[in-house]
Amino acid sequence: SSELTQDPAVSVALGQTVRITCQGDSLRSYYASWYQQKPGQAPVLVIYGKNNRPSGIPDRFSGSSSGNTASLTITGAQAEDEADYYCNSRDSSGNHLYVFGTGTKVTVL
Amino acid sequence: QVQLVESGGGVVQPGGSLRLSCAASGFTFSSYGMHWVRQAPGKGLEWVAFIRYDGSNKYYADSVKGRFTISRDNSKNTLYLQMNSLRAEDTAVYYCAKDLTGGEYAFDIWGQGTMVTVSS
């Protein structure tokens, strides 16, 4: 099955920009979706498809993709953006399976 | 409002069984595929299973194939996960999630989760 690899942790100064990456072979075939999870809470979808935000997600969140790498960018990070972030995509094995990335802890300084 | 509420979690011995439920409201349940996703304590998210909107097809992660069964009752707006032959490594919070559909392959609505602990 496919694997999606993320950096374990990144930090960003308040108001600055941070990019979170997700690497995996399945990303050559499928877009990644991105989820924000705060402690003790369920994940929340923040980006899906080429670069789409669900209703209610601030426009400081954006997504992009190139080759086997997907990226989530937070432009002008806020204190409330401190959370774990997970990417996800369809598995490229041909079966209707899904895979999550290893997760990235974002700390806002 | 759109809502998913899981129930049925608890403590079970290794080798035992448990059935989780996920009650949906605020959207046309019968029109959407549904997923189960789990998260072991202190660990990342793991996709578990998916069922199409009409129950016609079901897909499972290798880690649960042959032990877990996903099903749905569209007349009751409820999703289920029957878990058999449970192992310690199945200990996790189990979330149900709505499929975004439209070929986007994303989970747009999540429940609050229900905890399953497999321990003797």
mmCIF file with all atom_site columns, N, CA, C and O in Angstrom, chain A residues 17-49:
data_model
loop_
_atom_site.group_PDB
_atom_site.id
_atom_site.type_symbol
_atom_site.label_atom_id
_atom_site.label_alt_id
_atom_site.label_comp_id
_atom_site.label_asym_id
_atom_site.label_entity_id
_atom_site.label_seq_id
_atom_site.pdbx_PDB_ins_code
_atom_site.Cartn_x
_atom_site.Cartn_y
_atom_site.Cartn_z
_atom_site.occupancy
_atom_site.B_iso_or_equiv
_atom_site.pdbx_formal_charge
_atom_site.auth_seq_id
_atom_site.auth_comp_id
_atom_site.auth_asym_id
_atom_site.auth_atom_id
_atom_site.pdbx_PDB_model_num
ATOM 1   N N  . THR A 1 17 ? 4.668   32.927 7.414   1.00 0.00 ? 17 THR A N  1
ATOM 2   C CA . THR A 1 17 ? 4.163   31.884 6.526   1.00 0.00 ? 17 THR A CA 1
ATOM 3   C C  . THR A 1 17 ? 4.875   30.568 6.787   1.00 0.00 ? 17 THR A C  1
ATOM 4   O O  . THR A 1 17 ? 6.098   30.547 6.989   1.00 0.00 ? 17 THR A O  1
ATOM 5   N N  . VAL A 1 18 ? 4.108   29.494 6.768   1.00 0.00 ? 18 VAL A N  1
ATOM 6   C CA . VAL A 1 18 ? 4.675   28.158 6.958   1.00 0.00 ? 18 VAL A CA 1
ATOM 7   C C  . VAL A 1 18 ? 4.123   27.224 5.889   1.00 0.00 ? 18 VAL A C  1
ATOM 8   O O  . VAL A 1 18 ? 2.955   27.331 5.514   1.00 0.00 ? 18 VAL A O  1
ATOM 9   N N  . ARG A 1 19 ? 4.994   26.357 5.367   1.00 0.00 ? 19 ARG A N  1
ATOM 10  C CA . ARG A 1 19 ? 4.585   25.364 4.383   1.00 0.00 ? 19 ARG A CA 1
ATOM 11  C C  . ARG A 1 19 ? 4.818   23.977 4.958   1.00 0.00 ? 19 ARG A C  1
ATOM 12  O O  . ARG A 1 19 ? 5.909   23.674 5.456   1.00 0.00 ? 19 ARG A O  1
ATOM 13  N N  . ILE A 1 20 ? 3.787   23.139 4.851   1.00 0.00 ? 20 ILE A N  1
ATOM 14  C CA . ILE A 1 20 ? 3.841   21.757 5.310   1.00 0.00 ? 20 ILE A CA 1
ATOM 15  C C  . ILE A 1 20 ? 3.799   20.872 4.073   1.00 0.00 ? 20 ILE A C  1
ATOM 16  O O  . ILE A 1 20 ? 2.942   21.065 3.211   1.00 0.00 ? 20 ILE A O  1
ATOM 17  N N  . THR A 1 21 ? 4.726   19.921 4.005   1.00 0.00 ? 21 THR A N  1
ATOM 18  C CA . THR A 1 21 ? 4.766   19.083 2.814   1.00 0.00 ? 21 THR A CA 1
ATOM 19  C C  . THR A 1 21 ? 4.377   17.641 3.128   1.00 0.00 ? 21 THR A C  1
ATOM 20  O O  . THR A 1 21 ? 4.475   17.171 4.264   1.00 0.00 ? 21 THR A O  1
ATOM 21  N N  . CYS A 1 22 ? 3.956   16.958 2.061   1.00 0.00 ? 22 CYS A N  1
ATOM 22  C CA . CYS A 1 22 ? 3.488   15.582 2.131   1.00 0.00 ? 22 CYS A CA 1
ATOM 23  C C  . CYS A 1 22 ? 3.997   14.885 0.879   1.00 0.00 ? 22 CYS A C  1
ATOM 24  O O  . CYS A 1 22 ? 3.727   15.355 -0.230  1.00 0.00 ? 22 CYS A O  1
ATOM 25  N N  . GLN A 1 23 ? 4.759   13.814 1.053   1.00 0.00 ? 23 GLN A N  1
ATOM 26  C CA . GLN A 1 23 ? 5.355   13.134 -0.097  1.00 0.00 ? 23 GLN A CA 1
ATOM 27  C C  . GLN A 1 23 ? 4.872   11.701 -0.201  1.00 0.00 ? 23 GLN A C  1
ATOM 28  O O  . GLN A 1 23 ? 4.809   10.980 0.803   1.00 0.00 ? 23 GLN A O  1
ATOM 29  N N  . GLY A 1 24 ? 4.593   11.285 -1.427  1.00 0.00 ? 24 GLY A N  1
ATOM 30  C CA . GLY A 1 24 ? 4.190   9.913  -1.652  1.00 0.00 ? 24 GLY A CA 1
ATOM 31  C C  . GLY A 1 24 ? 3.842   9.668  -3.109  1.00 0.00 ? 24 GLY A C  1
ATOM 32  O O  . GLY A 1 24 ? 3.417   10.583 -3.816  1.00 0.00 ? 24 GLY A O  1
ATOM 33  N N  . ASP A 1 25 ? 4.004   8.431  -3.543  1.00 0.00 ? 25 ASP A N  1
ATOM 34  C CA . ASP A 1 25 ? 3.753   8.092  -4.937  1.00 0.00 ? 25 ASP A CA 1
ATOM 35  C C  . ASP A 1 25 ? 2.302   8.324  -5.351  1.00 0.00 ? 25 ASP A C  1
ATOM 36  O O  . ASP A 1 25 ? 2.024   8.669  -6.496  1.00 0.00 ? 25 ASP A O  1
ATOM 37  N N  . SER A 1 26 ? 1.368   8.114  -4.429  1.00 0.00 ? 26 SER A N  1
ATOM 38  C CA . SER A 1 26 ? -0.047  8.261  -4.768  1.00 0.00 ? 26 SER A CA 1
ATOM 39  C C  . SER A 1 26 ? -0.381  9.691  -5.182  1.00 0.00 ? 26 SER A C  1
ATOM 40  O O  . SER A 1 26 ? -1.360  9.930  -5.896  1.00 0.00 ? 26 SER A O  1
ATOM 41  N N  . LEU A 1 27 ? 0.459   10.651 -4.766  1.00 0.00 ? 27 LEU A N  1
ATOM 42  C CA . LEU A 1 27 ? 0.190   12.057 -5.084  1.00 0.00 ? 27 LEU A CA 1
ATOM 43  C C  . LEU A 1 27 ? 0.471   12.386 -6.540  1.00 0.00 ? 27 LEU A C  1
ATOM 44  O O  . LEU A 1 27 ? 0.128   13.480 -7.009  1.00 0.00 ? 27 LEU A O  1
ATOM 45  N N  . ARG A 1 28 ? 1.082   11.457 -7.251  1.00 0.00 ? 28 ARG A N  1
ATOM 46  C CA . ARG A 1 28 ? 1.250   11.648 -8.701  1.00 0.00 ? 28 ARG A CA 1
ATOM 47  C C  . ARG A 1 28 ? -0.067  11.409 -9.436  1.00 0.00 ? 28 ARG A C  1
ATOM 48  O O  . ARG A 1 28 ? -0.244  11.861 -10.568 1.00 0.00 ? 28 ARG A O  1
ATOM 49  N N  . SER A 1 29 ? -0.989  10.693 -8.768  1.00 0.00 ? 29 SER A N  1
ATOM 50  C CA . SER A 1 29 ? -2.266  10.348 -9.390  1.00 0.00 ? 29 SER A CA 1
ATOM 51  C C  . SER A 1 29 ? -3.451  11.065 -8.774  1.00 0.00 ? 29 SER A C  1
ATOM 52  O O  . SER A 1 29 ? -4.473  11.277 -9.445  1.00 0.00 ? 29 SER A O  1
ATOM 53  N N  . TYR A 1 30 ? -3.360  11.392 -7.498  1.00 0.00 ? 30 TYR A N  1
ATOM 54  C CA . TYR A 1 30 ? -4.480  11.980 -6.771  1.00 0.00 ? 30 TYR A CA 1
ATOM 55  C C  . TYR A 1 30 ? -4.051  13.227 -5.994  1.00 0.00 ? 30 TYR A C  1
ATOM 56  O O  . TYR A 1 30 ? -2.939  13.296 -5.479  1.00 0.00 ? 30 TYR A O  1
ATOM 57  N N  . TYR A 1 31 ? -4.969  14.181 -5.909  1.00 0.00 ? 31 TYR A N  1
ATOM 58  C CA . TYR A 1 31 ? -4.738  15.333 -5.044  1.00 0.00 ? 31 TYR A CA 1
ATOM 59  C C  . TYR A 1 31 ? -4.788  14.910 -3.585  1.00 0.00 ? 31 TYR A C  1
ATOM 60  O O  . TYR A 1 31 ? -5.481  13.963 -3.224  1.00 0.00 ? 31 TYR A O  1
ATOM 61  N N  . ALA A 1 32 ? -4.077  15.645 -2.751  1.00 0.00 ? 32 ALA A N  1
ATOM 62  C CA . ALA A 1 32 ? -4.158  15.429 -1.314  1.00 0.00 ? 32 ALA A CA 1
ATOM 63  C C  . ALA A 1 32 ? -5.289  16.259 -0.727  1.00 0.00 ? 32 ALA A C  1
ATOM 64  O O  . ALA A 1 32 ? -5.645  17.319 -1.262  1.00 0.00 ? 32 ALA A O  1
ATOM 65  N N  . SER A 1 33 ? -5.850  15.771 0.346   1.00 0.00 ? 33 SER A N  1
ATOM 66  C CA . SER A 1 33 ? -6.699  16.601 1.194   1.00 0.00 ? 33 SER A CA 1
ATOM 67  C C  . SER A 1 33 ? -5.939  16.801 2.505   1.00 0.00 ? 33 SER A C  1
ATOM 68  O O  . SER A 1 33 ? -5.062  16.000 2.855   1.00 0.00 ? 33 SER A O  1
ATOM 69  N N  . TRP A 1 34 ? -6.259  17.895 3.199   1.00 0.00 ? 34 TRP A N  1
ATOM 70  C CA . TRP A 1 34 ? -5.536  18.266 4.412   1.00 0.00 ? 34 TRP A CA 1
ATOM 71  C C  . TRP A 1 34 ? -6.506  18.453 5.570   1.00 0.00 ? 34 TRP A C  1
ATOM 72  O O  . TRP A 1 34 ? -7.574  19.032 5.401   1.00 0.00 ? 34 TRP A O  1
ATOM 73  N N  . TYR A 1 35 ? -6.085  17.999 6.754   1.00 0.00 ? 35 TYR A N  1
ATOM 74  C CA . TYR A 1 35 ? -6.909  18.038 7.942   1.00 0.00 ? 35 TYR A CA 1
ATOM 75  C C  . TYR A 1 35 ? -6.138  18.673 9.094   1.00 0.00 ? 35 TYR A C  1
ATOM 76  O O  . TYR A 1 35 ? -4.961  18.366 9.302   1.00 0.00 ? 35 TYR A O  1
ATOM 77  N N  . GLN A 1 36 ? -6.845  19.515 9.828   1.00 0.00 ? 36 GLN A N  1
ATOM 78  C CA . GLN A 1 36 ? -6.305  20.139 11.039  1.00 0.00 ? 36 GLN A CA 1
ATOM 79  C C  . GLN A 1 36 ? -6.913  19.433 12.244  1.00 0.00 ? 36 GLN A C  1
ATOM 80  O O  . GLN A 1 36 ? -8.127  19.231 12.293  1.00 0.00 ? 36 GLN A O  1
ATOM 81  N N  . GLN A 1 37 ? -6.088  19.064 13.210  1.00 0.00 ? 37 GLN A N  1
ATOM 82  C CA . GLN A 1 37 ? -6.605  18.440 14.410  1.00 0.00 ? 37 GLN A CA 1
ATOM 83  C C  . GLN A 1 37 ? -5.978  19.088 15.641  1.00 0.00 ? 37 GLN A C  1
ATOM 84  O O  . GLN A 1 37 ? -4.763  19.062 15.809  1.00 0.00 ? 37 GLN A O  1
ATOM 85  N N  . LYS A 1 38 ? -6.839  19.625 16.472  1.00 0.00 ? 38 LYS A N  1
ATOM 86  C CA . LYS A 1 38 ? -6.397  20.205 17.744  1.00 0.00 ? 38 LYS A CA 1
ATOM 87  C C  . LYS A 1 38 ? -6.582  19.177 18.859  1.00 0.00 ? 38 LYS A C  1
ATOM 88  O O  . LYS A 1 38 ? -7.395  18.257 18.716  1.00 0.00 ? 38 LYS A O  1
ATOM 89  N N  . PRO A 1 39 ? -5.836  19.292 19.954  1.00 0.00 ? 39 PRO A N  1
ATOM 90  C CA . PRO A 1 39 ? -5.882  18.276 21.019  1.00 0.00 ? 39 PRO A CA 1
ATOM 91  C C  . PRO A 1 39 ? -7.296  17.994 21.506  1.00 0.00 ? 39 PRO A C  1
ATOM 92  O O  . PRO A 1 39 ? -8.058  18.919 21.805  1.00 0.00 ? 39 PRO A O  1
ATOM 93  N N  . GLY A 1 40 ? -7.635  16.720 21.547  1.00 0.00 ? 40 GLY A N  1
ATOM 94  C CA . GLY A 1 40 ? -8.926  16.298 22.054  1.00 0.00 ? 40 GLY A CA 1
ATOM 95  C C  . GLY A 1 40 ? -10.094 16.543 21.125  1.00 0.00 ? 40 GLY A C  1
ATOM 96  O O  . GLY A 1 40 ? -11.253 16.336 21.516  1.00 0.00 ? 40 GLY A O  1
ATOM 97  N N  . GLN A 1 41 ? -9.805  16.960 19.887  1.00 0.00 ? 41 GLN A N  1
ATOM 98  C CA . GLN A 1 41 ? -10.877 17.252 18.938  1.00 0.00 ? 41 GLN A CA 1
ATOM 99  C C  . GLN A 1 41 ? -10.779 16.353 17.707  1.00 0.00 ? 41 GLN A C  1
ATOM 100 O O  . GLN A 1 41 ? -9.727  15.772 17.414  1.00 0.00 ? 41 GLN A O  1
ATOM 101 N N  . ALA A 1 42 ? -11.887 16.266 16.983  1.00 0.00 ? 42 ALA A N  1
ATOM 102 C CA . ALA A 1 42 ? -11.899 15.539 15.717  1.00 0.00 ? 42 ALA A CA 1
ATOM 103 C C  . ALA A 1 42 ? -11.178 16.355 14.645  1.00 0.00 ? 42 ALA A C  1
ATOM 104 O O  . ALA A 1 42 ? -11.090 17.585 14.739  1.00 0.00 ? 42 ALA A O  1
ATOM 105 N N  . PRO A 1 43 ? -10.652 15.679 13.639  1.00 0.00 ? 43 PRO A N  1
ATOM 106 C CA . PRO A 1 43 ? -10.035 16.417 12.525  1.00 0.00 ? 43 PRO A CA 1
ATOM 107 C C  . PRO A 1 43 ? -11.057 17.279 11.799  1.00 0.00 ? 43 PRO A C  1
ATOM 108 O O  . PRO A 1 43 ? -12.252 16.992 11.804  1.00 0.00 ? 43 PRO A O  1
ATOM 109 N N  . VAL A 1 44 ? -10.534 18.330 11.157  1.00 0.00 ? 44 VAL A N  1
ATOM 110 C CA . VAL A 1 44 ? -11.342 19.242 10.357  1.00 0.00 ? 44 VAL A CA 1
ATOM 111 C C  . VAL A 1 44 ? -10.692 19.369 8.985   1.00 0.00 ? 44 VAL A C  1
ATOM 112 O O  . VAL A 1 44 ? -9.484  19.603 8.883   1.00 0.00 ? 44 VAL A O  1
ATOM 113 N N  . LEU A 1 45 ? -11.496 19.214 7.927   1.00 0.00 ? 45 LEU A N  1
ATOM 114 C CA . LEU A 1 45 ? -10.992 19.362 6.565   1.00 0.00 ? 45 LEU A CA 1
ATOM 115 C C  . LEU A 1 45 ? -10.676 20.833 6.304   1.00 0.00 ? 45 LEU A C  1
ATOM 116 O O  . LEU A 1 45 ? -11.544 21.695 6.504   1.00 0.00 ? 45 LEU A O  1
ATOM 117 N N  . VAL A 1 46 ? -9.453  21.118 5.819   1.00 0.00 ? 46 VAL A N  1
ATOM 118 C CA . VAL A 1 46 ? -9.095  22.516 5.526   1.00 0.00 ? 46 VAL A CA 1
ATOM 119 C C  . VAL A 1 46 ? -8.820  22.759 4.037   1.00 0.00 ? 46 VAL A C  1
ATOM 120 O O  . VAL A 1 46 ? -9.021  23.869 3.556   1.00 0.00 ? 46 VAL A O  1
ATOM 121 N N  . ILE A 1 47 ? -8.349  21.729 3.331   1.00 0.00 ? 47 ILE A N  1
ATOM 122 C CA . ILE A 1 47 ? -8.069  21.870 1.898   1.00 0.00 ? 47 ILE A CA 1
ATOM 123 C C  . ILE A 1 47 ? -8.385  20.544 1.211   1.00 0.00 ? 47 ILE A C  1
ATOM 124 O O  . ILE A 1 47 ? -8.070  19.482 1.738   1.00 0.00 ? 47 ILE A O  1
ATOM 125 N N  . TYR A 1 48 ? -9.006  20.625 0.009   1.00 0.00 ? 48 TYR A N  1
ATOM 126 C CA . TYR A 1 48 ? -9.229  19.435 -0.787  1.00 0.00 ? 48 TYR A CA 1
ATOM 127 C C  . TYR A 1 48 ? -9.113  19.778 -2.265  1.00 0.00 ? 48 TYR A C  1
ATOM 128 O O  . TYR A 1 48 ? -9.195  20.955 -2.648  1.00 0.00 ? 48 TYR A O  1
ATOM 129 N N  . GLY A 1 49 ? -8.877  18.745 -3.061  1.00 0.00 ? 49 GLY A N  1
ATOM 130 C CA . GLY A 1 49 ? -8.762  18.946 -4.500  1.00 0.00 ? 49 GLY A CA 1
ATOM 131 C C  . GLY A 1 49 ? -7.542  19.776 -4.866  1.00 0.00 ? 49 GLY A C  1
ATOM 132 O O  . GLY A 1 49 ? -6.546  19.817 -4.153  1.00 0.00 ? 49 GLY A O  1
#
